[in-house]
């Protein structure tokens, strides 16, 4: 335990963690005993099992579907096809980006793994067997696999279901000022241009996606257990799509075995399970397997980017430009606020004091899985940060400058905050140079460069990679941020029971990051009720207030603020009741953690527990004060929060094989006020491992016919303890000025910031300007030997 944090009063106030600091996680006793309750643990009387038949082709016309043999299977209860769904008006569903997606294919299949039919049977094995009995005749069509070919004149039109479509174009979006950018590029001494791909990857949570749908035929009430990051949004969507009245829908997200963005959207399997339950009158469970998850249930990134950076000869960065081609797969199911088809790519201007910037993003359809999710990335921030941090290293390389020193020269200065960047976003707070210096101190940067020179002389490639990132999390103000028209404000309810124990109800949903602990800590900090006396309720739409869910590290910035605000409302009400109890004016009361007391007479006071009891008792309450002790709120954040960090990665590359060993990794993060430092460190550890995985080994790849080459954990490589070093963490604390407790998000910072640090380190080691991720041994070896590596 960090001594400073275990004795919080010794730390300066802004560095003190909130409400008991490193509290052990309240949820862990059940997890370490194997008593978690996941969707696949849900067992209902008479429950049936569903399985999906998927397309073997990336692009093919469906000529005929014969389900008779499957229907004849003794254990099969229903076979559902696109035709069945067409009859119910459910063959297509809206996506999170206001496109349409086939639930079960009717006309064509548009990616390998697409859902074509759904079998409901008495057990999972029978359902799988019967899927094999369905006979489909396909007429294969040429497929668009390389996004760079999607707009070719002779490219097959993927979305011919849409009237009048003659190409695969989805959107054009831009930000910044093209003229201003052109002007600085014209007068710059140095311009560096680099193409790069942020390849297609997958969140790959350990628990795959799945649900149990139970339609009560008498009550007409649908209960849907889902492994889901946004239960309220799902309830509203199901109501709109299936026409079931919203009060008759209950979504329950039980324990979740990792989300990482994969569990934000609604997948065809969920709709099919609901239809299966309606058709059979029984509950239906659908759990996908690993291959289905990797091949068809969403993806992330897939951005072809060209970056340009302009600078003076002495290293002052003047401007940045980016031109991006975004591969969105067969249906545009990308998860992001409606106004922003390229998410928060605005942040590609990075952490630097530049004069001008411009970017252009074009989205296209390809014959690949749909649904770009913000995999541990608040809406395309990972791509933007990778672009700018690689470009700064390319510039350092061109100028022969040290990359840390070049960053230091160009970082925004503390007095520039709040800072409006060149795409119009206002960074709330920051002290960037202090954070970078801290990372360099922990790393022993100068000694590392010394060591590198020594090793190089011995023919041993060692690399040091730096990245400095600005994240943007906490969507967001209702005015600007919505998904399908639903605004991103979060509700919160707090109720203090007569005995002084409390229950706080959140609209967000934890998927492993420990909300049952940290939200209790926020309320504990504000009310002085110990965290163990505060129950956190979440993930059940019948029990919690509306809100759009957990992604984009928004829970702390939005719902965390709501929890603080609702606790303050309860505290204000408690003051009025304490006044009545003590027979003094509430204006004469002062607050200390857990109690109101008479100003000037600290011994005359009432604890929050005493006040709670009185609020439920017979005490005569002042005019206008209702009984009981509770409050509700809806929090609409005034701005996003902008956490940031400085990362330094040290690698050794085997010159014979191209194998990269990450030897050290230093991460200094600033997420404003820290609630639970232990949980924050866990979040950073996970994100760093994720980032090393993406930089070195993760890839959803395809052959030229669109066969997915990464449908198992034998092919889609996740990092293990063997591939990652002991993380060396540090932190700085720059509170967010607009958040009630000054907290910013942290959940995705490390995944955003670490890939460029690793890639920069490898390029530094092998003396090559750029090679695309994943930096597998063969790719590194080829890059070292002057060729372009194979994946
Ligand atoms: N915190 C503290 N302090 C501060 C901040 C924060 O303490 N300042 C903490 C909290 O409370 C929590 C955590 O930490 O518990 C986190 O937070 P945030 O940042 O707010 O976030 P959230 O919202 O909660 O969450 C979300 C995230 C995301 S988004 C992701 S991807 C991932 C992360 O989260 N995922 C996950 N992490 C995690 N973890 C785990 N375990 N699992 C998972 O799944 Mo997306 O958009 O969805 O892609």
mmCIF file of C-alpha atoms in Angstrom, residues 69-318:
data_model
loop_
_atom_site.group_PDB
_atom_site.id
_atom_site.type_symbol
_atom_site.label_atom_id
_atom_site.label_comp_id
_atom_site.label_asym_id
_atom_site.label_seq_id
_atom_site.Cartn_x
_atom_site.Cartn_y
_atom_site.Cartn_z
ATOM 1 C CA UNK A 69 -34.845 -31.627 -42.078
ATOM 2 C CA UNK A 70 -34.047 -29.344 -39.131
ATOM 3 C CA UNK A 71 -37.720 -28.978 -38.291
ATOM 4 C CA UNK A 72 -38.048 -32.773 -38.297
ATOM 5 C CA UNK A 73 -35.335 -33.102 -35.620
ATOM 6 C CA UNK A 74 -37.098 -34.564 -32.548
ATOM 7 C CA UNK A 75 -35.709 -31.959 -30.149
ATOM 8 C CA UNK A 76 -36.286 -28.906 -32.327
ATOM 9 C CA UNK A 77 -39.064 -26.523 -31.287
ATOM 10 C CA UNK A 78 -38.726 -23.818 -33.926
ATOM 11 C CA UNK A 79 -36.656 -22.822 -36.915
ATOM 12 C CA UNK A 80 -36.623 -19.109 -37.627
ATOM 13 C CA UNK A 81 -35.442 -17.629 -40.930
ATOM 14 C CA UNK A 82 -35.428 -14.173 -42.477
ATOM 15 C CA UNK A 83 -38.829 -15.038 -43.972
ATOM 16 C CA UNK A 84 -40.294 -15.698 -40.490
ATOM 17 C CA UNK A 85 -38.919 -12.353 -39.304
ATOM 18 C CA UNK A 86 -40.132 -10.513 -42.412
ATOM 19 C CA UNK A 87 -43.664 -11.538 -41.439
ATOM 20 C CA UNK A 88 -43.112 -9.850 -38.054
ATOM 21 C CA UNK A 89 -41.425 -6.779 -39.524
ATOM 22 C CA UNK A 90 -38.181 -7.822 -37.793
ATOM 23 C CA UNK A 91 -35.950 -9.011 -40.642
ATOM 24 C CA UNK A 92 -33.991 -5.754 -40.367
ATOM 25 C CA UNK A 93 -33.153 -3.721 -37.291
ATOM 26 C CA UNK A 94 -31.754 -0.233 -36.782
ATOM 27 C CA UNK A 95 -28.069 0.044 -35.872
ATOM 28 C CA UNK A 96 -26.477 2.410 -33.366
ATOM 29 C CA UNK A 97 -25.430 4.585 -36.331
ATOM 30 C CA UNK A 98 -28.953 4.853 -37.751
ATOM 31 C CA UNK A 99 -28.207 2.402 -40.538
ATOM 32 C CA UNK A 100 -30.119 -0.873 -40.937
ATOM 33 C CA UNK A 101 -28.728 -4.354 -40.299
ATOM 34 C CA UNK A 102 -30.182 -7.696 -41.326
ATOM 35 C CA UNK A 103 -31.253 -9.734 -38.289
ATOM 36 C CA UNK A 104 -31.430 -12.856 -40.463
ATOM 37 C CA UNK A 105 -30.422 -12.540 -44.104
ATOM 38 C CA UNK A 106 -33.250 -12.561 -46.629
ATOM 39 C CA UNK A 107 -31.754 -11.450 -49.953
ATOM 40 C CA UNK A 108 -27.966 -11.769 -49.647
ATOM 41 C CA UNK A 109 -25.284 -12.527 -47.133
ATOM 42 C CA UNK A 110 -22.808 -9.659 -46.789
ATOM 43 C CA UNK A 111 -20.016 -11.016 -44.565
ATOM 44 C CA UNK A 112 -18.676 -14.384 -43.528
ATOM 45 C CA UNK A 113 -20.396 -15.362 -40.311
ATOM 46 C CA UNK A 114 -23.580 -13.387 -41.002
ATOM 47 C CA UNK A 115 -26.722 -14.728 -39.306
ATOM 48 C CA UNK A 116 -28.994 -16.662 -41.676
ATOM 49 C CA UNK A 117 -31.246 -18.854 -39.516
ATOM 50 C CA UNK A 118 -31.944 -19.531 -35.825
ATOM 51 C CA UNK A 119 -32.874 -22.909 -34.394
ATOM 52 C CA UNK A 120 -34.598 -23.325 -31.023
ATOM 53 C CA UNK A 121 -34.268 -26.763 -29.429
ATOM 54 C CA UNK A 122 -34.487 -28.550 -26.101
ATOM 55 C CA UNK A 123 -30.758 -28.384 -25.525
ATOM 56 C CA UNK A 124 -27.765 -26.571 -26.889
ATOM 57 C CA UNK A 125 -26.316 -29.628 -28.675
ATOM 58 C CA UNK A 126 -29.562 -30.434 -30.471
ATOM 59 C CA UNK A 127 -29.817 -26.822 -31.603
ATOM 60 C CA UNK A 128 -26.279 -26.998 -33.006
ATOM 61 C CA UNK A 129 -26.947 -30.335 -34.690
ATOM 62 C CA UNK A 130 -30.118 -29.057 -36.291
ATOM 63 C CA UNK A 131 -28.318 -25.981 -37.652
ATOM 64 C CA UNK A 132 -26.260 -28.455 -39.700
ATOM 65 C CA UNK A 133 -29.461 -29.892 -41.190
ATOM 66 C CA UNK A 134 -30.530 -26.634 -42.822
ATOM 67 C CA UNK A 135 -29.843 -26.681 -46.535
ATOM 68 C CA UNK A 136 -29.039 -23.377 -48.211
ATOM 69 C CA UNK A 137 -28.197 -22.732 -51.815
ATOM 70 C CA UNK A 138 -25.954 -19.689 -52.290
ATOM 71 C CA UNK A 139 -24.793 -17.958 -55.440
ATOM 72 C CA UNK A 140 -21.379 -16.502 -54.509
ATOM 73 C CA UNK A 141 -20.643 -12.899 -55.505
ATOM 74 C CA UNK A 142 -17.337 -11.027 -55.724
ATOM 75 C CA UNK A 143 -16.510 -9.486 -52.343
ATOM 76 C CA UNK A 144 -15.017 -6.151 -51.272
ATOM 77 C CA UNK A 145 -12.384 -6.936 -48.645
ATOM 78 C CA UNK A 146 -9.828 -4.147 -49.012
ATOM 79 C CA UNK A 147 -11.475 -0.868 -47.996
ATOM 80 C CA UNK A 148 -9.210 0.970 -50.432
ATOM 81 C CA UNK A 149 -11.023 -0.849 -53.284
ATOM 82 C CA UNK A 150 -14.524 -0.170 -51.901
ATOM 83 C CA UNK A 151 -15.044 2.988 -53.960
ATOM 84 C CA UNK A 152 -13.646 1.590 -57.225
ATOM 85 C CA UNK A 153 -16.036 1.994 -60.119
ATOM 86 C CA UNK A 154 -16.293 -1.767 -60.603
ATOM 87 C CA UNK A 155 -16.659 -2.649 -56.916
ATOM 88 C CA UNK A 156 -19.779 -4.732 -56.252
ATOM 89 C CA UNK A 157 -22.473 -2.758 -54.440
ATOM 90 C CA UNK A 158 -22.847 -4.322 -51.005
ATOM 91 C CA UNK A 159 -25.949 -2.501 -49.800
ATOM 92 C CA UNK A 160 -28.217 -3.033 -52.797
ATOM 93 C CA UNK A 161 -31.018 -3.564 -50.260
ATOM 94 C CA UNK A 162 -31.111 0.236 -50.084
ATOM 95 C CA UNK A 163 -32.950 1.816 -52.933
ATOM 96 C CA UNK A 164 -30.835 3.706 -55.422
ATOM 97 C CA UNK A 165 -27.464 2.640 -53.955
ATOM 98 C CA UNK A 166 -24.776 2.571 -56.605
ATOM 99 C CA UNK A 167 -21.628 2.560 -54.456
ATOM 100 C CA UNK A 168 -20.221 1.609 -51.041
ATOM 101 C CA UNK A 169 -19.842 5.102 -49.639
ATOM 102 C CA UNK A 170 -21.258 5.747 -46.140
ATOM 103 C CA UNK A 171 -20.186 9.203 -44.995
ATOM 104 C CA UNK A 172 -17.675 12.018 -45.304
ATOM 105 C CA UNK A 173 -16.843 13.971 -42.206
ATOM 106 C CA UNK A 174 -14.272 16.620 -41.475
ATOM 107 C CA UNK A 175 -13.034 18.807 -38.672
ATOM 108 C CA UNK A 176 -10.619 21.689 -38.309
ATOM 109 C CA UNK A 177 -9.812 24.437 -40.784
ATOM 110 C CA UNK A 178 -8.436 23.288 -44.164
ATOM 111 C CA UNK A 179 -7.280 26.766 -45.280
ATOM 112 C CA UNK A 180 -5.490 27.526 -42.039
ATOM 113 C CA UNK A 181 -3.858 24.099 -42.196
ATOM 114 C CA UNK A 182 -2.753 24.624 -45.805
ATOM 115 C CA UNK A 183 -1.240 27.971 -44.843
ATOM 116 C CA UNK A 184 0.934 26.552 -42.055
ATOM 117 C CA UNK A 185 1.967 23.607 -44.224
ATOM 118 C CA UNK A 186 3.098 26.037 -46.904
ATOM 119 C CA UNK A 187 5.329 28.037 -44.617
ATOM 120 C CA UNK A 188 6.695 25.049 -42.642
ATOM 121 C CA UNK A 189 10.391 24.150 -42.945
ATOM 122 C CA UNK A 190 9.643 20.469 -42.566
ATOM 123 C CA UNK A 191 6.639 18.376 -43.564
ATOM 124 C CA UNK A 192 6.504 14.666 -42.796
ATOM 125 C CA UNK A 193 3.856 12.403 -44.268
ATOM 126 C CA UNK A 194 3.162 8.820 -43.236
ATOM 127 C CA UNK A 195 0.515 6.260 -44.113
ATOM 128 C CA UNK A 196 -0.501 3.854 -41.410
ATOM 129 C CA UNK A 197 -3.208 1.322 -40.659
ATOM 130 C CA UNK A 198 -4.809 0.820 -37.290
ATOM 131 C CA UNK A 199 -5.825 -2.735 -38.054
ATOM 132 C CA UNK A 200 -9.106 -4.460 -37.308
ATOM 133 C CA UNK A 201 -9.079 -5.897 -33.801
ATOM 134 C CA UNK A 202 -11.682 -7.335 -31.464
ATOM 135 C CA UNK A 203 -12.463 -6.629 -27.779
ATOM 136 C CA UNK A 204 -12.592 -10.396 -27.094
ATOM 137 C CA UNK A 205 -14.065 -10.284 -23.575
ATOM 138 C CA UNK A 206 -13.592 -13.594 -21.765
ATOM 139 C CA UNK A 207 -17.360 -13.961 -21.536
ATOM 140 C CA UNK A 208 -18.802 -13.954 -25.065
ATOM 141 C CA UNK A 209 -22.132 -12.289 -25.856
ATOM 142 C CA UNK A 210 -25.448 -13.937 -25.027
ATOM 143 C CA UNK A 211 -28.861 -13.586 -23.469
ATOM 144 C CA UNK A 212 -31.872 -15.346 -22.022
ATOM 145 C CA UNK A 213 -35.217 -14.081 -23.344
ATOM 146 C CA UNK A 214 -38.361 -14.884 -21.426
ATOM 147 C CA UNK A 215 -41.693 -13.636 -22.709
ATOM 148 C CA UNK A 216 -44.458 -14.169 -20.173
ATOM 149 C CA UNK A 217 -47.426 -15.025 -22.410
ATOM 150 C CA UNK A 218 -49.981 -14.100 -19.727
ATOM 151 C CA UNK A 219 -48.555 -10.789 -18.496
ATOM 152 C CA UNK A 220 -47.132 -9.903 -21.893
ATOM 153 C CA UNK A 221 -43.923 -8.964 -20.110
ATOM 154 C CA UNK A 222 -40.523 -9.640 -21.632
ATOM 155 C CA UNK A 223 -37.566 -10.213 -19.313
ATOM 156 C CA UNK A 224 -34.246 -10.211 -21.080
ATOM 157 C CA UNK A 225 -31.072 -11.188 -19.225
ATOM 158 C CA UNK A 226 -28.225 -9.877 -21.300
ATOM 159 C CA UNK A 227 -24.503 -9.460 -20.898
ATOM 160 C CA UNK A 228 -24.938 -5.813 -21.719
ATOM 161 C CA UNK A 229 -23.243 -2.471 -21.050
ATOM 162 C CA UNK A 230 -26.343 -0.365 -21.688
ATOM 163 C CA UNK A 231 -29.495 -1.989 -20.269
ATOM 164 C CA UNK A 232 -31.725 1.100 -20.432
ATOM 165 C CA UNK A 233 -30.823 1.900 -24.013
ATOM 166 C CA UNK A 234 -31.543 -1.731 -24.919
ATOM 167 C CA UNK A 235 -34.963 -1.574 -23.259
ATOM 168 C CA UNK A 236 -35.961 1.481 -25.266
ATOM 169 C CA UNK A 237 -34.597 -0.022 -28.496
ATOM 170 C CA UNK A 238 -36.397 -3.309 -27.966
ATOM 171 C CA UNK A 239 -39.604 -1.363 -27.329
ATOM 172 C CA UNK A 240 -39.171 0.627 -30.514
ATOM 173 C CA UNK A 241 -38.113 -2.289 -32.707
ATOM 174 C CA UNK A 242 -40.345 -5.083 -31.413
ATOM 175 C CA UNK A 243 -43.324 -2.905 -30.530
ATOM 176 C CA UNK A 244 -43.511 -4.257 -26.963
ATOM 177 C CA UNK A 245 -44.637 -1.500 -24.556
ATOM 178 C CA UNK A 246 -41.591 -0.230 -22.656
ATOM 179 C CA UNK A 247 -43.066 -0.820 -19.177
ATOM 180 C CA UNK A 248 -43.483 -4.466 -20.163
ATOM 181 C CA UNK A 249 -39.763 -4.909 -20.841
ATOM 182 C CA UNK A 250 -37.215 -5.623 -18.151
ATOM 183 C CA UNK A 251 -33.544 -5.881 -19.067
ATOM 184 C CA UNK A 252 -31.270 -7.443 -16.484
ATOM 185 C CA UNK A 253 -27.510 -7.287 -16.938
ATOM 186 C CA UNK A 254 -26.102 -9.623 -14.284
ATOM 187 C CA UNK A 255 -22.363 -9.986 -13.636
ATOM 188 C CA UNK A 256 -20.428 -9.355 -16.811
ATOM 189 C CA UNK A 257 -17.212 -11.109 -17.739
ATOM 190 C CA UNK A 258 -15.701 -8.108 -19.491
ATOM 191 C CA UNK A 259 -17.304 -5.759 -21.957
ATOM 192 C CA UNK A 260 -14.649 -3.514 -23.537
ATOM 193 C CA UNK A 261 -17.328 -2.078 -25.817
ATOM 194 C CA UNK A 262 -18.351 -5.453 -27.238
ATOM 195 C CA UNK A 263 -21.571 -5.369 -25.184
ATOM 196 C CA UNK A 264 -22.937 -1.990 -26.127
ATOM 197 C CA UNK A 265 -24.875 -2.974 -29.249
ATOM 198 C CA UNK A 266 -27.820 -5.278 -29.902
ATOM 199 C CA UNK A 267 -26.880 -8.348 -31.920
ATOM 200 C CA UNK A 268 -29.162 -10.456 -34.136
ATOM 201 C CA UNK A 269 -28.956 -13.365 -31.656
ATOM 202 C CA UNK A 270 -30.793 -11.259 -29.057
ATOM 203 C CA UNK A 271 -33.642 -10.422 -31.417
ATOM 204 C CA UNK A 272 -33.864 -14.094 -32.464
ATOM 205 C CA UNK A 273 -33.977 -15.265 -28.833
ATOM 206 C CA UNK A 274 -36.847 -12.844 -28.143
ATOM 207 C CA UNK A 275 -38.735 -14.056 -31.220
ATOM 208 C CA UNK A 276 -37.932 -17.655 -30.233
ATOM 209 C CA UNK A 277 -39.454 -17.089 -26.807
ATOM 210 C CA UNK A 278 -42.571 -15.458 -28.284
ATOM 211 C CA UNK A 279 -43.007 -18.284 -30.812
ATOM 212 C CA UNK A 280 -42.471 -21.171 -28.374
ATOM 213 C CA UNK A 281 -43.898 -19.597 -25.217
ATOM 214 C CA UNK A 282 -40.742 -20.710 -23.363
ATOM 215 C CA UNK A 283 -37.603 -18.921 -22.210
ATOM 216 C CA UNK A 284 -34.805 -19.135 -24.803
ATOM 217 C CA UNK A 285 -31.087 -18.909 -24.070
ATOM 218 C CA UNK A 286 -28.581 -17.951 -26.744
ATOM 219 C CA UNK A 287 -24.849 -17.926 -25.973
ATOM 220 C CA UNK A 288 -22.393 -17.510 -28.810
ATOM 221 C CA UNK A 289 -19.126 -19.412 -28.864
ATOM 222 C CA UNK A 290 -15.650 -17.906 -29.170
ATOM 223 C CA UNK A 291 -15.490 -18.135 -32.976
ATOM 224 C CA UNK A 292 -18.890 -16.522 -33.392
ATOM 225 C CA UNK A 293 -17.807 -13.723 -31.073
ATOM 226 C CA UNK A 294 -14.554 -13.064 -32.918
ATOM 227 C CA UNK A 295 -15.944 -13.441 -36.443
ATOM 228 C CA UNK A 296 -19.321 -11.783 -36.298
ATOM 229 C CA UNK A 297 -20.098 -9.923 -33.112
ATOM 230 C CA UNK A 298 -18.576 -6.563 -33.932
ATOM 231 C CA UNK A 299 -14.966 -5.399 -34.322
ATOM 232 C CA UNK A 300 -12.898 -2.304 -33.594
ATOM 233 C CA UNK A 301 -10.614 0.181 -35.450
ATOM 234 C CA UNK A 302 -9.893 -0.651 -39.143
ATOM 235 C CA UNK A 303 -8.778 2.894 -39.947
ATOM 236 C CA UNK A 304 -6.466 3.529 -42.919
ATOM 237 C CA UNK A 305 -4.832 6.810 -42.008
ATOM 238 C CA UNK A 306 -2.484 9.228 -43.745
ATOM 239 C CA UNK A 307 -0.946 11.727 -41.382
ATOM 240 C CA UNK A 308 0.995 14.879 -42.138
ATOM 241 C CA UNK A 309 2.833 17.012 -39.656
ATOM 242 C CA UNK A 310 4.383 20.427 -40.308
ATOM 243 C CA UNK A 311 7.107 22.023 -38.202
ATOM 244 C CA UNK A 312 9.838 24.601 -38.132
ATOM 245 C CA UNK A 313 13.457 23.507 -38.484
ATOM 246 C CA UNK A 314 13.941 23.909 -34.719
ATOM 247 C CA UNK A 315 11.071 21.572 -33.932
ATOM 248 C CA UNK A 316 8.052 23.776 -33.260
ATOM 249 C CA UNK A 317 5.030 21.816 -34.494
ATOM 250 C CA UNK A 318 2.792 24.056 -36.598
#
